[in-house]
């Protein structure tokens, strides 16, 4: 794919990192982020009660986080050729392995990032991101940075400790080198660690309908409306219990990135704003439209739920990044992604166009505060979108079989 746009830069020009030090990302907007690789639970292993309990744990961990904290779950899905060794195998085992040899299989790598910034509350929009301005909107983004670097360690440790109490989930802290490697992988859209990108010199071009990284076309599809009713689990196409977001995770059988970011909000401030909006609509009197009535009812129902059940309020962003050097493949995968969002209780989504470059950068590891596509919801609903389920896990020994996707594994 070739772009005719002239606003081309290198990846190095747009990376939002100021520095990587002491296993922390220091971003140019003053936020501090820490990252972990995630080993998740094998798909189709949990029942409804276990999903409920996991969601309760995640919600509890989110509820104690201070205002402004962002938790980002980043899942990368990419193809890699099957390459099992035939050494010391029997004739029939070698023939079976050769049958699958070089077949592309979908690999899943999961990451978790937690970030905090200055207490200054600035609403983000397309015009005031780091990418749009080339600098932070805050005059001194690094004010009191040492305090944030110290406090995030305790926040992250408490969050991780809560989640690791659920059997099957484990985390490994990303050190400076792994943080840098992941950033190069994301901005090159090359996630195979065996072919680790070595530099950030590939071109990045914003276009009117997409973005381009070198020869790759990039599109972002963002959730614009929740489906319902929202549950911690859903039945997949085989009628088996799965996470709510399963249709946009490993069931999307093509290379993509799933980014879910949850930002903890000031509950009193959000409720006050909603109360004001409801009063304004009520004062419209005979000028009130049906849409106004529906909106007011939704606001009243939401605020009543938050107050009566003492729930916290978060804003959530769910984005899927699709990419390929083949335009036809990208268009096909965009439509498959839109259909997958509908499977999540008829959730609505938006295919980004002019904002693609901005939002691709906003979904980079730890950079979620640059996002401006948020949906307000209660913390327990937000927790549903954090997915800690991975693909089928192959045993170390056994018969070579295939899973539901036709991928080889030992069982």
CSV table of N, CA, C and O in Angstrom, one decimal, residues 104 187 236 247 255 312 330 365 381 405:
chain,number,residue,atom,x,y,z
A,104,UNK,N,0.8,-21.0,9.3
A,104,UNK,CA,0.7,-19.8,10.2
A,104,UNK,C,-0.3,-20.1,11.4
A,104,UNK,O,-1.4,-20.5,11.1
A,187,UNK,N,5.1,0.1,17.4
A,187,UNK,CA,5.1,1.1,16.3
A,187,UNK,C,5.6,0.6,15.0
A,187,UNK,O,5.5,1.3,14.0
A,236,UNK,N,-19.9,-18.5,23.9
A,236,UNK,CA,-19.3,-18.4,22.6
A,236,UNK,C,-20.1,-19.2,21.5
A,236,UNK,O,-21.1,-19.7,21.8
A,247,UNK,N,-15.4,-12.1,21.3
A,247,UNK,CA,-15.4,-11.9,19.9
A,247,UNK,C,-14.3,-11.1,19.3
A,247,UNK,O,-14.0,-11.2,18.1
A,255,UNK,N,-4.2,-10.9,12.3
A,255,UNK,CA,-3.4,-10.1,13.2
A,255,UNK,C,-4.1,-8.8,13.6
A,255,UNK,O,-4.7,-8.1,12.8
A,312,UNK,N,-18.2,2.9,42.0
A,312,UNK,CA,-17.3,3.9,41.5
A,312,UNK,C,-17.6,4.2,40.0
A,312,UNK,O,-18.3,3.4,39.4
A,330,UNK,N,-7.3,-5.6,4.8
A,330,UNK,CA,-7.6,-4.6,5.9
A,330,UNK,C,-9.1,-4.3,5.8
A,330,UNK,O,-9.8,-4.4,6.9
A,365,UNK,N,1.4,1.4,24.4
A,365,UNK,CA,1.5,0.9,25.8
A,365,UNK,C,1.7,2.1,26.8
A,365,UNK,O,2.6,2.9,26.6
A,381,UNK,N,-18.9,-2.6,35.5
A,381,UNK,CA,-19.1,-2.8,34.1
A,381,UNK,C,-17.7,-2.7,33.3
A,381,UNK,O,-17.4,-3.4,32.4
A,405,UNK,N,-9.6,-23.9,16.1
A,405,UNK,CA,-9.1,-23.1,15.0
A,405,UNK,C,-8.3,-23.8,14.0
A,405,UNK,O,-7.8,-23.2,13.0
